[in-house]
Coordinates of C-alpha atoms in Angstrom, one line a residue:
Chain T
M1 CA 4.0 59.4 95.2
N2 CA 4.1 62.1 97.8
W3 CA 7.2 64.3 97.1
P4 CA 8.0 66.4 100.1
Q5 CA 7.7 70.2 100.0
T6 CA 10.1 70.6 102.9
V7 CA 13.2 68.7 103.9
K8 CA 15.2 68.9 107.1
V9 CA 19.0 69.0 106.6
I10 CA 21.0 68.0 109.7
D11 CA 24.5 69.3 109.4
V12 CA 27.0 66.8 110.9
T13 CA 30.2 68.9 110.2
P14 CA 31.1 69.4 113.8
R15 CA 31.0 65.7 114.5
D16 CA 31.5 63.5 111.4
G17 CA 33.0 66.3 109.3
L18 CA 35.8 67.1 111.7
Q19 CA 36.6 63.6 113.0
D20 CA 38.7 62.6 110.0
A21 CA 39.7 66.1 108.7
A22 CA 43.2 67.3 108.1
G23 CA 43.4 70.0 110.8
E24 CA 41.6 70.7 114.0
L25 CA 39.3 73.4 115.3
T26 CA 39.5 74.7 118.8
A27 CA 36.5 74.2 121.0
E28 CA 35.7 78.0 120.5
Q29 CA 35.8 77.5 116.8
K30 CA 33.5 74.5 117.0
I31 CA 31.0 76.4 119.1
Q32 CA 31.0 79.3 116.6
L33 CA 30.6 76.9 113.7
C34 CA 27.5 75.4 115.3
R35 CA 26.1 78.9 116.1
D36 CA 26.8 80.0 112.5
L37 CA 25.0 76.9 111.1
Y38 CA 21.9 77.5 113.2
A39 CA 22.0 81.2 112.2
A40 CA 22.1 80.2 108.5
G41 CA 18.8 78.4 108.9
V42 CA 20.1 74.8 109.6
Q43 CA 17.4 73.4 111.9
S44 CA 19.6 70.7 113.6
V45 CA 23.3 70.2 114.0
E46 CA 25.2 67.1 115.2
I47 CA 27.4 69.2 117.5
T48 CA 29.8 66.6 118.9
A49 CA 30.4 62.9 119.8
F50 CA 30.8 61.6 123.3
V51 CA 33.4 59.0 122.5
S52 CA 36.6 58.0 124.2
P53 CA 39.3 60.7 123.8
K54 CA 41.7 57.7 123.5
W55 CA 40.1 56.6 120.2
V56 CA 39.0 59.9 118.8
P57 CA 41.1 62.7 120.4
L58 CA 39.5 65.4 118.3
M59 CA 36.3 65.0 120.3
R60 CA 37.9 65.5 123.7
D61 CA 36.1 68.8 124.0
A62 CA 32.6 67.3 123.7
E63 CA 31.4 68.6 127.1
T64 CA 32.8 72.1 126.5
V65 CA 31.1 72.3 123.1
A66 CA 27.7 70.8 124.2
L67 CA 27.5 72.9 127.4
A68 CA 28.2 76.1 125.5
L69 CA 25.3 75.3 123.1
R70 CA 22.7 74.4 125.8
E71 CA 20.4 77.3 124.9
L72 CA 20.0 76.1 121.3
S73 CA 17.2 73.8 120.3
D74 CA 17.5 70.6 118.2
T75 CA 21.1 69.8 119.1
I76 CA 22.3 66.2 118.5
A77 CA 25.3 64.4 119.9
L78 CA 26.6 61.0 118.8
V79 CA 27.2 58.3 121.5
P80 CA 28.7 54.9 121.0
N81 CA 27.7 53.4 124.4
Q82 CA 26.1 54.0 127.8
K83 CA 29.0 55.9 129.1
G84 CA 28.8 58.4 126.2
F85 CA 25.1 58.7 126.8
E86 CA 25.5 59.6 130.4
R87 CA 28.1 62.3 129.5
A88 CA 25.8 63.6 126.8
L89 CA 22.8 63.7 129.0
A90 CA 24.6 65.8 131.6
T91 CA 25.3 68.5 129.0
G92 CA 21.6 69.0 128.0
V93 CA 21.7 68.0 124.3
N94 CA 18.3 67.6 122.8
A95 CA 18.9 64.3 121.1
V96 CA 21.5 61.5 121.0
T97 CA 22.4 59.3 118.1
F98 CA 23.3 55.9 119.4
V99 CA 25.2 53.9 116.8
V100 CA 25.5 50.2 115.8
S101 CA 26.7 48.7 112.6
A102 CA 25.0 46.4 110.1
S103 CA 28.5 45.1 109.4
P104 CA 29.8 42.7 112.1
I105 CA 33.4 43.5 111.4
H106 CA 32.8 47.3 111.4
Q107 CA 30.7 46.9 114.6
R108 CA 33.7 45.3 116.2
E109 CA 36.3 47.7 114.9
N110 CA 34.3 50.9 115.4
L111 CA 32.4 50.0 118.6
R112 CA 34.6 47.3 120.2
M113 CA 31.6 45.2 121.2
S114 CA 29.1 42.9 119.7
L115 CA 25.8 44.0 118.3
A116 CA 24.0 42.2 121.1
D117 CA 26.2 44.1 123.7
S118 CA 25.4 47.4 122.0
F119 CA 21.7 46.7 122.1
E120 CA 22.0 45.6 125.8
Q121 CA 23.4 49.1 126.5
F122 CA 20.8 50.8 124.3
R123 CA 17.9 49.1 126.1
R124 CA 19.4 50.0 129.5
I125 CA 19.7 53.7 128.4
A126 CA 16.1 53.7 127.0
Q127 CA 14.7 52.2 130.2
M128 CA 16.6 54.4 132.6
H129 CA 15.7 57.5 130.7
A130 CA 12.2 56.8 129.5
S131 CA 11.0 60.0 131.2
S132 CA 13.8 62.3 130.1
Q133 CA 13.3 64.8 127.3
V134 CA 16.2 63.7 125.3
R135 CA 15.3 62.1 121.9
L136 CA 16.8 58.7 121.3
R137 CA 17.9 58.3 117.7
G138 CA 19.1 54.9 116.4
A139 CA 21.8 55.0 113.8
I140 CA 22.8 52.0 111.6
S141 CA 26.2 52.2 110.0
C142 CA 27.0 50.3 106.8
A143 CA 23.3 50.1 106.1
F144 CA 23.9 49.9 102.3
G145 CA 27.1 47.9 102.1
S146 CA 30.1 46.7 104.1
P147 CA 33.6 48.0 103.8
F148 CA 34.7 44.4 103.9
S149 CA 34.3 42.1 100.9
T150 CA 33.7 39.1 103.0
E151 CA 30.4 40.5 104.2
S152 CA 27.2 41.3 102.4
I153 CA 24.5 43.5 104.0
T154 CA 20.9 42.8 102.9
P155 CA 17.8 45.1 103.4
E156 CA 16.4 42.4 105.7
T157 CA 19.5 42.6 108.0
V158 CA 19.0 46.4 108.2
A159 CA 15.3 46.0 108.8
D160 CA 15.9 43.6 111.7
I161 CA 18.3 46.0 113.4
A162 CA 15.9 48.9 112.8
C163 CA 13.1 46.8 114.4
E164 CA 15.3 46.0 117.4
Y165 CA 16.0 49.8 117.8
V166 CA 12.4 50.7 117.7
D167 CA 11.3 47.9 120.0
S168 CA 14.0 49.0 122.4
G169 CA 12.9 52.7 122.5
A170 CA 14.4 54.6 119.6
V171 CA 12.0 57.2 118.3
E172 CA 14.0 58.0 115.1
L173 CA 16.3 56.0 112.8
S174 CA 19.3 57.1 110.9
L175 CA 20.5 54.8 108.1
A176 CA 24.2 55.5 107.2
D177 CA 26.0 54.6 104.0
T178 CA 29.3 54.7 105.9
V179 CA 31.2 53.2 103.0
G180 CA 29.6 55.3 100.3
V181 CA 28.7 52.4 98.1
G182 CA 24.9 52.8 98.0
T183 CA 23.1 53.0 94.7
P184 CA 19.6 54.5 94.3
Q185 CA 18.1 51.0 94.0
V186 CA 19.7 49.7 97.2
I187 CA 18.8 52.8 99.1
Y188 CA 15.2 52.8 98.0
D189 CA 14.7 49.1 98.6
T190 CA 16.4 49.2 102.1
I191 CA 14.3 52.2 103.2
L192 CA 11.1 50.5 102.1
S193 CA 12.1 47.3 103.8
V194 CA 12.8 49.2 107.0
K195 CA 9.5 51.1 106.8
Q196 CA 7.5 47.9 106.2
R197 CA 9.0 46.4 109.4
V198 CA 9.0 49.4 111.8
G199 CA 5.9 51.2 110.4
H200 CA 5.7 54.4 108.4
H201 CA 5.4 56.6 111.6
V202 CA 9.1 56.2 112.6
P203 CA 11.1 59.1 111.0
I204 CA 14.0 57.9 108.9
T205 CA 17.1 60.1 108.3
L206 CA 19.6 59.2 105.6
H207 CA 23.3 59.8 106.2
L208 CA 25.2 59.4 102.9
H209 CA 28.8 59.3 102.0
D210 CA 29.7 59.7 98.4
R211 CA 32.2 57.5 96.8
Y212 CA 30.9 57.4 93.2
E213 CA 29.2 60.8 92.8
L214 CA 25.8 59.1 92.8
G215 CA 24.7 61.5 95.6
L216 CA 21.9 63.4 93.7
G217 CA 20.5 60.1 92.5
N218 CA 20.6 58.6 96.0
I219 CA 18.8 61.6 97.4
V220 CA 16.1 61.4 94.8
A221 CA 15.6 57.6 95.5
A222 CA 15.4 58.4 99.2
L223 CA 12.8 61.2 98.6
A224 CA 10.8 58.8 96.5
A225 CA 11.0 56.3 99.4
G226 CA 9.6 58.9 101.7
V227 CA 12.8 60.2 103.5
T228 CA 12.6 63.8 104.4
V229 CA 15.7 64.2 106.6
F230 CA 19.3 64.1 105.4
E231 CA 22.6 64.4 107.3
T232 CA 25.4 66.2 105.4
A233 CA 28.7 68.0 106.1
L234 CA 30.2 71.2 104.8
A235 CA 32.7 70.7 101.9
G236 CA 31.9 67.0 101.9
L237 CA 34.3 66.6 104.9
G238 CA 34.3 63.5 107.0
G239 CA 34.4 59.8 106.9
C240 CA 34.7 57.0 109.4
P241 CA 38.3 56.6 110.8
F242 CA 37.6 52.8 110.9
V243 CA 36.7 52.4 107.2
P244 CA 39.5 52.0 104.7
D245 CA 39.5 55.0 102.2
A246 CA 36.4 56.3 103.7
P247 CA 34.7 58.8 101.4
G248 CA 33.4 62.1 102.7
N249 CA 29.9 63.0 103.6
L250 CA 27.4 64.4 101.1
D251 CA 28.2 68.1 100.8
T252 CA 25.7 70.3 102.7
E253 CA 25.8 73.1 100.1
K254 CA 25.3 70.7 97.2
V255 CA 22.4 69.0 98.9
V256 CA 20.7 72.3 99.8
R257 CA 21.2 73.5 96.2
W258 CA 19.8 70.3 94.7
L259 CA 16.8 70.5 97.1
H260 CA 16.1 74.2 96.2
L261 CA 16.4 73.4 92.5
M262 CA 13.8 70.7 93.0
G263 CA 11.6 73.4 94.6
I264 CA 11.9 71.8 98.1
H265 CA 12.3 74.1 101.0
T266 CA 15.0 73.7 103.6
G267 CA 14.9 77.1 105.4
I268 CA 18.7 77.4 104.8
D269 CA 20.5 80.4 103.3
E270 CA 22.8 79.2 100.6
H271 CA 25.0 82.2 100.7
A272 CA 25.5 82.1 104.5
L273 CA 26.4 78.4 104.1
S274 CA 29.0 79.2 101.6
Q275 CA 30.6 81.8 103.9
I276 CA 30.6 79.3 106.8
R277 CA 32.3 76.7 104.6
K278 CA 35.0 79.2 103.5
R279 CA 35.7 80.2 107.1
L280 CA 35.8 76.5 108.2
L281 CA 38.3 75.5 105.5
K282 CA 40.5 78.5 106.4
D283 CA 40.4 77.7 110.1
L284 CA 41.3 74.0 109.4
D285 CA 44.1 75.1 107.1
A286 CA 45.5 77.6 109.7
S287 CA 45.5 74.8 112.3
N288 CA 47.5 72.7 109.9
G289 CA 50.0 75.5 109.8
R290 CA 50.2 75.4 113.6
A291 CA 50.7 71.7 113.6
D292 CA 53.6 71.9 111.2
Chain J
M1 CA 9.6 48.8 92.7
N2 CA 11.1 47.1 89.6
W3 CA 14.4 48.7 89.0
P4 CA 15.6 47.8 85.5
Q5 CA 18.7 45.6 85.0
T6 CA 19.2 46.9 81.4
V7 CA 18.7 50.3 79.9
K8 CA 18.7 51.3 76.3
V9 CA 20.6 54.5 75.5
I10 CA 19.7 56.1 72.1
D11 CA 22.4 58.4 71.1
V12 CA 21.0 61.5 69.3
T13 CA 24.3 63.3 68.6
P14 CA 24.1 63.1 64.8
R15 CA 20.6 64.8 65.0
D16 CA 20.0 66.9 68.1
G17 CA 23.7 67.1 69.0
L18 CA 24.8 68.6 65.7
Q19 CA 21.8 70.8 64.9
D20 CA 22.9 73.6 67.3
A21 CA 26.7 72.9 67.4
A22 CA 29.4 75.4 66.7
G23 CA 30.9 73.7 63.6
E24 CA 29.7 71.2 61.1
L25 CA 30.5 67.7 60.1
T26 CA 30.6 66.5 56.5
A27 CA 28.2 63.8 55.5
E28 CA 31.1 61.3 55.5
Q29 CA 32.0 62.3 59.1
K30 CA 28.4 61.9 60.2
I31 CA 28.2 58.5 58.7
Q32 CA 31.4 57.5 60.4
L33 CA 30.1 58.9 63.7
C34 CA 27.0 56.7 63.5
R35 CA 29.0 53.6 62.6
D36 CA 31.4 54.3 65.5
L37 CA 28.5 54.7 67.9
Y38 CA 27.0 51.3 66.9
A39 CA 30.4 49.7 67.1
A40 CA 30.8 51.0 70.7
G41 CA 27.7 49.1 71.6
V42 CA 25.0 51.8 71.3
Q43 CA 21.9 49.9 70.2
S44 CA 20.1 52.8 68.5
V45 CA 21.2 56.1 67.0
E46 CA 19.0 59.0 65.8
I47 CA 21.0 59.4 62.6
T48 CA 19.5 62.5 61.1
A49 CA 16.4 64.7 60.7
F50 CA 14.3 65.0 57.5
V51 CA 13.6 68.7 58.0
S52 CA 13.6 71.6 55.5
P53 CA 17.1 72.6 54.6
K54 CA 15.8 76.1 54.5
W55 CA 15.2 76.0 58.3
V56 CA 18.0 73.6 59.4
P57 CA 20.7 73.7 56.7
L58 CA 22.9 71.4 58.8
M59 CA 20.6 68.5 58.0
R60 CA 20.6 68.9 54.2
D61 CA 22.5 65.7 53.8
A62 CA 19.8 63.6 55.5
E63 CA 19.3 61.3 52.5
T64 CA 23.0 60.7 52.0
V65 CA 23.5 59.8 55.7
A66 CA 20.5 57.6 56.0
L67 CA 21.1 55.7 52.7
A68 CA 24.7 55.0 53.7
L69 CA 23.5 53.4 57.0
R70 CA 20.7 51.2 55.5
E71 CA 22.4 48.0 56.6
L72 CA 22.4 48.9 60.2
S73 CA 19.5 48.0 62.5
D74 CA 17.6 50.2 64.8
T75 CA 18.3 53.5 63.1
I76 CA 16.0 56.4 63.9
A77 CA 15.3 59.7 62.0
L78 CA 13.3 62.7 63.2
V79 CA 10.6 64.0 61.0
P80 CA 8.5 67.1 61.6
N81 CA 5.8 66.5 59.1
Q82 CA 4.4 64.2 56.3
K83 CA 6.9 65.4 53.7
G84 CA 9.8 64.5 56.1
F85 CA 8.3 61.1 56.7
E86 CA 8.1 60.3 53.0
R87 CA 11.7 61.3 52.5
A88 CA 12.7 59.2 55.6
L89 CA 10.8 56.2 54.4
A90 CA 12.5 56.2 51.0
T91 CA 15.9 55.8 52.7
G92 CA 15.0 52.7 54.7
V93 CA 15.4 53.9 58.3
N94 CA 14.0 51.6 60.9
A95 CA 12.0 54.1 62.9
V96 CA 10.9 57.7 62.6
T97 CA 10.3 60.1 65.5
F98 CA 7.4 62.4 64.7
V99 CA 7.5 65.5 66.8
V100 CA 4.8 67.8 68.3
S101 CA 5.1 70.2 71.2
A102 CA 3.2 70.4 74.5
S103 CA 3.9 74.2 74.3
P104 CA 1.6 75.9 71.8
I105 CA 4.1 78.7 71.2
H106 CA 7.0 76.2 70.7
Q107 CA 4.7 74.1 68.4
R108 CA 4.2 77.1 66.2
E109 CA 7.8 78.3 66.2
N110 CA 9.4 74.9 65.8
L111 CA 6.8 73.2 63.5
R112 CA 5.0 76.1 61.9
M113 CA 1.6 74.5 62.3
S114 CA -1.0 73.9 65.0
L115 CA -1.0 70.8 67.1
A116 CA -4.2 69.7 65.3
D117 CA -2.5 70.0 61.9
S118 CA 0.5 68.0 63.2
F119 CA -1.8 65.2 64.3
E120 CA -3.7 65.4 61.0
Q121 CA -0.5 64.7 59.2
F122 CA 0.6 62.0 61.8
R123 CA -2.7 60.1 61.4
R124 CA -2.4 60.2 57.6
I125 CA 1.2 58.8 57.8
A126 CA 0.1 56.1 60.2
Q127 CA -2.9 55.1 58.0
M128 CA -0.9 55.1 54.8
H129 CA 1.9 53.1 56.2
A130 CA 0.2 50.8 58.6
S131 CA 1.7 47.8 56.8
S132 CA 5.3 49.2 56.6
Q133 CA 8.0 47.9 58.8
V134 CA 9.0 51.4 60.0
R135 CA 8.3 52.0 63.7
L136 CA 6.4 55.2 64.5
R137 CA 7.7 57.0 67.5
G138 CA 5.7 60.0 68.9
A139 CA 7.8 62.7 70.5
I140 CA 6.4 65.4 72.7
S141 CA 8.7 68.5 73.1
C142 CA 8.5 70.7 76.2
A143 CA 6.8 67.8 78.1
F144 CA 8.1 69.1 81.4
G145 CA 8.0 72.9 81.0
S146 CA 7.6 75.6 78.4
P147 CA 10.3 78.0 77.3
F148 CA 7.7 80.8 77.5
S149 CA 6.7 82.1 80.9
T150 CA 3.1 82.8 79.7
E151 CA 2.5 79.0 79.4
S152 CA 2.3 76.3 81.9
I153 CA 2.5 72.6 80.9
T154 CA 0.6 70.1 83.1
P155 CA 1.1 66.3 83.3
E156 CA -2.5 66.1 82.1
T157 CA -1.8 68.1 78.9
V158 CA 1.1 65.7 78.1
A159 CA -1.0 62.7 78.9
D160 CA -3.7 64.0 76.5
I161 CA -1.1 64.4 73.7
A162 CA 0.4 61.0 74.5
C163 CA -3.0 59.4 74.2
E164 CA -3.7 61.1 70.9
Y165 CA -0.4 59.7 69.6
V166 CA -1.1 56.2 70.6
D167 CA -4.7 56.3 69.3
S168 CA -3.3 57.6 66.0
G169 CA -0.8 54.7 65.6
A170 CA 2.4 55.6 67.6
V171 CA 4.0 52.4 69.1
E172 CA 6.5 54.3 71.2
L173 CA 6.6 57.7 73.0
S174 CA 9.4 60.0 73.6
L175 CA 9.0 62.7 76.3
A176 CA 11.4 65.6 75.8
D177 CA 12.5 68.2 78.3
T178 CA 13.4 70.6 75.5
V179 CA 13.9 73.5 77.9
G180 CA 15.8 71.5 80.5
V181 CA 13.7 72.6 83.4
G182 CA 12.4 69.2 84.6
T183 CA 12.8 68.2 88.2
P184 CA 12.6 64.6 89.4
Q185 CA 9.1 65.2 90.8
V186 CA 7.7 66.7 87.6
I187 CA 9.3 64.0 85.5
Y188 CA 8.1 61.2 87.7
D189 CA 4.6 62.5 88.0
T190 CA 4.3 63.2 84.2
I191 CA 5.5 59.8 83.3
L192 CA 3.1 58.1 85.6
S193 CA 0.3 60.3 84.3
V194 CA 1.1 59.3 80.7
K195 CA 1.3 55.6 81.7
Q196 CA -2.0 55.7 83.4
R197 CA -3.6 57.1 80.2
V198 CA -1.9 55.1 77.5
G199 CA -1.3 51.9 79.5
H200 CA 1.9 50.4 80.7
H201 CA 2.6 48.5 77.5
V202 CA 3.7 51.5 75.5
P203 CA 7.4 52.1 75.8
I204 CA 8.4 55.5 76.9
T205 CA 11.7 57.2 76.1
L206 CA 13.0 60.1 78.1
H207 CA 14.9 62.9 76.3
L208 CA 16.5 65.2 78.8
H209 CA 18.3 68.5 78.5
D210 CA 20.2 69.7 81.5
R211 CA 19.9 73.3 82.6
Y212 CA 20.4 72.9 86.3
E213 CA 22.6 69.8 86.6
L214 CA 19.7 67.7 88.0
G215 CA 20.4 65.1 85.3
L216 CA 21.3 62.2 87.6
G217 CA 18.3 62.9 89.8
N218 CA 16.0 63.1 86.8
I219 CA 17.2 59.8 85.5
V220 CA 16.7 58.1 88.8
A221 CA 13.2 59.5 89.0
A222 CA 12.5 58.2 85.5
L223 CA 13.9 54.8 86.3
A224 CA 11.6 54.7 89.4
A225 CA 8.7 55.6 87.1
G226 CA 9.6 52.6 84.9
V227 CA 11.4 54.3 82.0
T228 CA 14.2 52.2 80.5
V229 CA 15.1 54.1 77.4
F230 CA 17.0 57.4 77.4
E231 CA 18.1 59.7 74.6
T232 CA 21.5 61.5 75.1
A233 CA 24.2 63.2 73.1
L234 CA 28.0 63.1 73.2
A235 CA 29.6 66.0 75.2
G236 CA 26.1 67.1 76.1
L237 CA 25.9 68.8 72.7
G238 CA 22.6 70.1 71.2
G239 CA 19.6 72.1 72.0
C240 CA 16.6 73.3 70.1
P241 CA 17.4 76.2 67.8
F242 CA 13.9 77.6 68.5
V243 CA 14.3 77.7 72.4
P244 CA 16.1 80.7 73.9
D245 CA 19.3 79.7 75.6
A246 CA 18.6 76.1 74.9
P247 CA 20.6 73.8 77.3
G248 CA 22.5 70.8 75.8
N249 CA 21.4 67.2 76.0
L250 CA 22.3 64.9 78.8
D251 CA 25.8 63.7 78.1
T252 CA 25.9 60.2 76.7
E253 CA 29.1 59.3 78.6
K254 CA 27.8 60.6 81.9
V255 CA 24.6 58.8 81.6
V256 CA 26.3 55.5 80.6
R257 CA 28.7 56.0 83.6
W258 CA 25.9 56.6 86.0
L259 CA 23.9 53.6 84.8
H260 CA 27.0 51.4 85.1
L261 CA 27.7 52.7 88.6
M262 CA 24.1 51.7 89.5
G263 CA 24.8 48.2 88.2
I264 CA 22.5 48.7 85.2
H265 CA 23.7 47.2 81.8
T266 CA 23.8 49.3 78.7
G267 CA 26.0 47.1 76.4
I268 CA 28.1 50.3 75.7
D269 CA 31.9 50.4 76.0
E270 CA 32.8 53.6 78.0
H271 CA 36.3 53.8 76.6
A272 CA 35.1 53.6 73.0
L273 CA 32.5 56.3 73.7
S274 CA 35.2 58.6 75.1
Q275 CA 37.3 58.1 71.9
I276 CA 34.3 58.9 69.7
R277 CA 33.6 62.1 71.7
K278 CA 37.2 63.3 71.4
R279 CA 37.2 62.7 67.6
L280 CA 33.9 64.4 67.2
L281 CA 35.0 67.6 69.1
K282 CA 38.2 67.7 67.1
D283 CA 36.3 67.4 63.8
L284 CA 33.8 70.1 64.9
D285 CA 36.7 72.3 65.9
A286 CA 38.5 71.8 62.6
S287 CA 35.4 72.7 60.7
N288 CA 35.2 75.9 62.6
G289 CA 38.7 76.6 61.4
R290 CA 37.6 76.0 57.8
A291 CA 34.6 78.4 58.2
D292 CA 36.8 81.2 59.5

């Protein structure tokens, strides 16, 4: 067993954290939040999503935010389709997270196209931009369970999708427990199943939501399976708007604390993180006041 | 990876839980506590310790408690030496936990003899009672860290002691994080190191104390290492009187809840457990009132 000495924490607050929050930040506040996170030692931030403002109005300032953060390194933006990718590319983000779902129902509701159509777009993106510097990340929603009881997600399904991503040009994978139902066993087994199919050289990120407070156990299972990158959000904010009763993300502060207690380095200043969280919650709260 | 479908939880409240508690139960209350735990589905209870009443006065009723519970199966008593073993044997307990420490200082302070002297007594016990029905369990205190900064405990030290236990006649091992400093990595690596030395056929129990709230992560690491038996105490009570600022045990209710959330069976009724905990805390509290 090779336990990692260092883990990379990607903070997804500006994207996943804010998309389902009560309250809204201004573009300036989002930009400051991202800058503060990098200053606190977070290596990588998912700064926004290039999605339709019709479906996710909170992300209508994606260009403003991304353009303001051009000079930073290791910025990530989420894109659901080719159009989003083109918008993202124009802003100079360093990586894009393309997203498909292991749940056919969630794929349809969240992305409004079939898995085959999503991959058709992803392959086109990868081919057209093979020479660009932008890193293509392939995210799989619902990788550890479906929000819909009529479906069941197996490690093999997830491994198949992961394989199609890598064959199509993804250089990283992100497995997301969108529903927050993953247990340590399912997470471990799924990661191993994916690694066996795509090879151990493809970096895997884990994106956990926490319905049952099994977060620490899930992280340890993922570490044991060789994962060294985690996506988290401040105050455990977030959740997919297209999942009923979506639980929040794993809390960045908690995850960093756990990792430090385990003697694993993150490069992140816990105190600075806590200040950023307090400011964020205050800003969200104040915006609620405005909305009233 | 073979994740277990069933885990055995040994409740050690009547022994480890009470030995450092504020308040004291009567022998009758201890007996009822044990009966209630078995009735709630707990398979095995560490019912008492046959230690010197001079050092641990709270255990002076060991004979009364053990004799009253003769008819139950899978009862365990802790013994620190040959004298304690003889007393335990006379009461008809099903198993005894002999205890030594991986920390030389803790060994001396807790057991008042050297490790070599402890093993001398253990071998004598094992030889004299080879034909008896009582199961000999070998516990190793401080298996994942010493309370004293001048000492460091390695997985190899623990594996050596484990090996001496098994060679001397122990049929089970219990690795205890007496200080509560174990991390998932150290716990996993130590368990694997012990298994490699003693073979995979010797059952290993994990006895965790929780200083840093890494409990769930430590349990998952232990499950991943093949451990299927855990020792816990109600309300997280307990802690070694000979360890400075000893943290309490892992909480039985929390552990059972985590295991159930992971889909692992324990046979334990969570609601019954919660009732027993409430009653216990009330009884301890009332005894404090008596003492005032």
